[in-house]
Amino acid sequence: MPTNNQRSSEPTAISSVQFLTVAEVAKMMRVSKMTVYRLVHSGDLPAVRVGKSFRVPEQAVHTYLENAYFDAG
């Protein structure tokens, strides 16, 4: 059984993860909720299913947006 010291060395403790609803992600990204659902179902945006709804880790949204940038010029 891991001790408290071993748990604190984990990269991100589940208690420190901030989860967002699909509506919050859509508002943050300025897209429709359907777009967020498509990203979740395609695996491009990780999410956790809670009952019938999804929750997306806030850091996953930031990571997705950082990787979505491209040089147009």
Coordinates of N, CA and C in Angstrom, one line a residue:
M1 N 0.8 -1.2 0.0 CA 0.0 0.0 0.0 C 0.9 1.2 0.0
P2 N 0.6 2.2 -0.9 CA 1.5 3.4 -1.0 C 1.3 4.3 0.2
T3 N 2.4 4.9 0.6 CA 2.3 5.9 1.7 C 1.9 7.3 1.2
N4 N 1.6 8.2 2.1 CA 1.3 9.5 1.6 C 2.4 10.2 0.8
N5 N 3.7 9.9 1.2 CA 4.8 10.5 0.4 C 4.8 10.0 -1.0
Q6 N 4.4 8.7 -1.3 CA 4.4 8.2 -2.6 C 3.3 8.8 -3.4
R7 N 2.2 9.0 -2.8 CA 1.0 9.6 -3.5 C 1.3 11.1 -3.9
S8 N 2.0 11.8 -3.1 CA 2.3 13.2 -3.4 C 3.3 13.3 -4.6
S9 N 4.0 12.2 -4.9 CA 5.0 12.3 -6.0 C 4.3 12.1 -7.3
E10 N 3.0 11.7 -7.4 CA 2.3 11.6 -8.6 C 2.2 12.9 -9.3
P11 N 2.2 12.9 -10.7 CA 2.2 14.1 -11.5 C 1.1 15.0 -11.1
T12 N -0.2 14.5 -11.1 CA -1.3 15.3 -10.8 C -2.3 14.5 -9.9
A13 N -2.5 14.9 -8.7 CA -3.5 14.3 -7.9 C -4.9 14.5 -8.4
I14 N -5.7 13.5 -8.3 CA -7.1 13.7 -8.9 C -7.8 14.8 -8.1
S15 N -7.5 15.0 -6.9 CA -8.2 16.1 -6.1 C -7.8 17.5 -6.6
S16 N -6.7 17.6 -7.3 CA -6.3 18.9 -7.8 C -6.7 19.2 -9.2
V17 N -7.4 18.2 -9.9 CA -7.8 18.4 -11.2 C -9.1 19.2 -11.2
Q18 N -9.2 20.2 -12.1 CA -10.4 21.0 -12.2 C -11.2 20.5 -13.4
F19 N -12.4 20.0 -13.3 CA -13.2 19.5 -14.4 C -14.2 20.6 -14.8
L20 N -14.4 20.6 -16.1 CA -15.3 21.5 -16.8 C -16.5 20.8 -17.4
T21 N -17.6 21.4 -17.5 CA -18.7 20.8 -18.3 C -18.5 21.0 -19.8
V22 N -19.3 20.3 -20.6 CA -19.2 20.5 -22.0 C -19.5 21.9 -22.4
A23 N -20.6 22.5 -21.7 CA -21.0 23.9 -22.0 C -19.9 24.9 -21.6
E24 N -19.2 24.6 -20.5 CA -18.1 25.5 -20.1 C -16.9 25.4 -21.1
V25 N -16.6 24.2 -21.6 CA -15.6 24.1 -22.6 C -15.9 24.8 -23.9
A26 N -17.2 24.6 -24.3 CA -17.7 25.3 -25.5 C -17.5 26.8 -25.4
K27 N -17.9 27.3 -24.3 CA -17.8 28.8 -24.0 C -16.4 29.2 -24.1
M28 N -15.5 28.4 -23.4 CA -14.1 28.8 -23.3 C -13.4 28.8 -24.7
M29 N -13.8 27.8 -25.6 CA -13.2 27.6 -26.9 C -14.0 28.4 -28.0
R30 N -15.1 29.0 -27.6 CA -16.0 29.7 -28.5 C -16.4 28.9 -29.7
V31 N -16.9 27.7 -29.3 CA -17.5 26.7 -30.3 C -18.8 26.2 -29.8
S32 N -19.5 25.4 -30.6 CA -20.8 24.9 -30.1 C -20.5 23.7 -29.2
K33 N -21.5 23.3 -28.4 CA -21.4 22.1 -27.6 C -21.2 20.9 -28.4
M34 N -21.8 20.8 -29.6 CA -21.7 19.7 -30.5 C -20.2 19.5 -31.0
T35 N -19.5 20.6 -31.2 CA -18.1 20.5 -31.5 C -17.3 19.9 -30.4
V36 N -17.6 20.2 -29.2 CA -16.9 19.7 -28.0 C -17.2 18.2 -27.9
Y37 N -18.5 17.8 -28.1 CA -18.9 16.4 -28.1 C -18.1 15.6 -29.2
R38 N -18.0 16.2 -30.4 CA -17.2 15.5 -31.5 C -15.8 15.3 -31.1
L39 N -15.2 16.3 -30.4 CA -13.8 16.2 -30.0 C -13.6 15.1 -28.9
V40 N -14.6 15.0 -28.0 CA -14.5 14.0 -27.0 C -14.7 12.6 -27.6
H41 N -15.7 12.5 -28.5 CA -16.0 11.2 -29.0 C -14.9 10.7 -30.0
S42 N -14.2 11.6 -30.6 CA -13.1 11.2 -31.5 C -11.8 10.9 -30.8
G43 N -11.8 11.3 -29.5 CA -10.6 11.0 -28.7 C -9.6 12.2 -28.7
D44 N -9.9 13.3 -29.4 CA -9.0 14.4 -29.4 C -9.0 15.2 -28.1
L45 N -10.1 15.1 -27.4 CA -10.2 15.8 -26.1 C -10.6 14.8 -25.0
P46 N -9.7 14.5 -24.1 CA -10.0 13.5 -23.1 C -11.1 14.0 -22.2
A47 N -12.0 13.1 -21.7 CA -13.1 13.4 -20.8 C -13.4 12.2 -20.0
V48 N -14.1 12.5 -18.9 CA -14.6 11.5 -18.0 C -16.1 11.5 -18.0
R49 N -16.7 10.3 -18.1 CA -18.1 10.2 -18.2 C -18.7 10.1 -16.7
V50 N -19.6 11.0 -16.4 CA -20.2 11.0 -15.1 C -21.7 10.9 -15.3
G51 N -22.2 9.7 -15.1 CA -23.6 9.5 -15.4 C -23.8 9.6 -16.9
K52 N -24.7 10.5 -17.3 CA -25.0 10.7 -18.8 C -24.2 11.8 -19.4
S53 N -23.4 12.5 -18.5 CA -22.7 13.7 -19.0 C -21.2 13.5 -19.0
F54 N -20.5 14.4 -19.6 CA -19.0 14.3 -19.6 C -18.4 15.5 -18.9
R55 N -17.3 15.3 -18.3 CA -16.5 16.3 -17.6 C -15.1 16.3 -18.3
V56 N -14.6 17.4 -18.6 CA -13.3 17.5 -19.3 C -12.3 18.2 -18.3
P57 N -11.1 17.6 -18.1 CA -10.1 18.3 -17.3 C -9.7 19.6 -17.9
E58 N -9.7 20.7 -17.1 CA -9.3 22.0 -17.7 C -8.0 22.0 -18.4
Q59 N -7.0 21.3 -17.8 CA -5.7 21.3 -18.4 C -5.7 20.6 -19.8
A60 N -6.6 19.7 -20.0 CA -6.7 19.0 -21.3 C -7.2 20.0 -22.4
V61 N -8.1 20.9 -22.0 CA -8.5 22.0 -22.9 C -7.4 22.9 -23.3
H62 N -6.6 23.3 -22.3 CA -5.4 24.2 -22.5 C -4.4 23.5 -23.4
T63 N -4.2 22.2 -23.2 CA -3.2 21.4 -24.0 C -3.7 21.3 -25.4
Y64 N -5.0 21.0 -25.6 CA -5.6 20.9 -26.9 C -5.4 22.2 -27.7
L65 N -5.7 23.3 -27.0 CA -5.6 24.6 -27.7 C -4.2 24.9 -28.1
E66 N -3.2 24.6 -27.2 CA -1.8 24.9 -27.4 C -1.3 24.1 -28.6
N67 N -1.8 22.9 -28.8 CA -1.4 22.0 -29.9 C -2.1 22.3 -31.2
A68 N -3.2 23.1 -31.1 CA -4.0 23.4 -32.2 C -3.5 24.6 -33.0
Y69 N -2.6 25.3 -32.5 CA -2.0 26.5 -33.2 C -1.2 26.0 -34.4
F70 N -1.3 26.8 -35.5 CA -0.5 26.5 -36.6 C -0.1 27.8 -37.3
D71 N 1.0 27.8 -38.0 CA 1.6 29.0 -38.6 C 0.9 29.2 -40.0
A72 N 0.1 30.2 -40.1 CA -0.6 30.4 -41.4 C 0.3 31.2 -42.4
G73 N 1.3 31.8 -42.0 CA 2.1 32.6 -42.9 C 3.4 32.1 -43.1

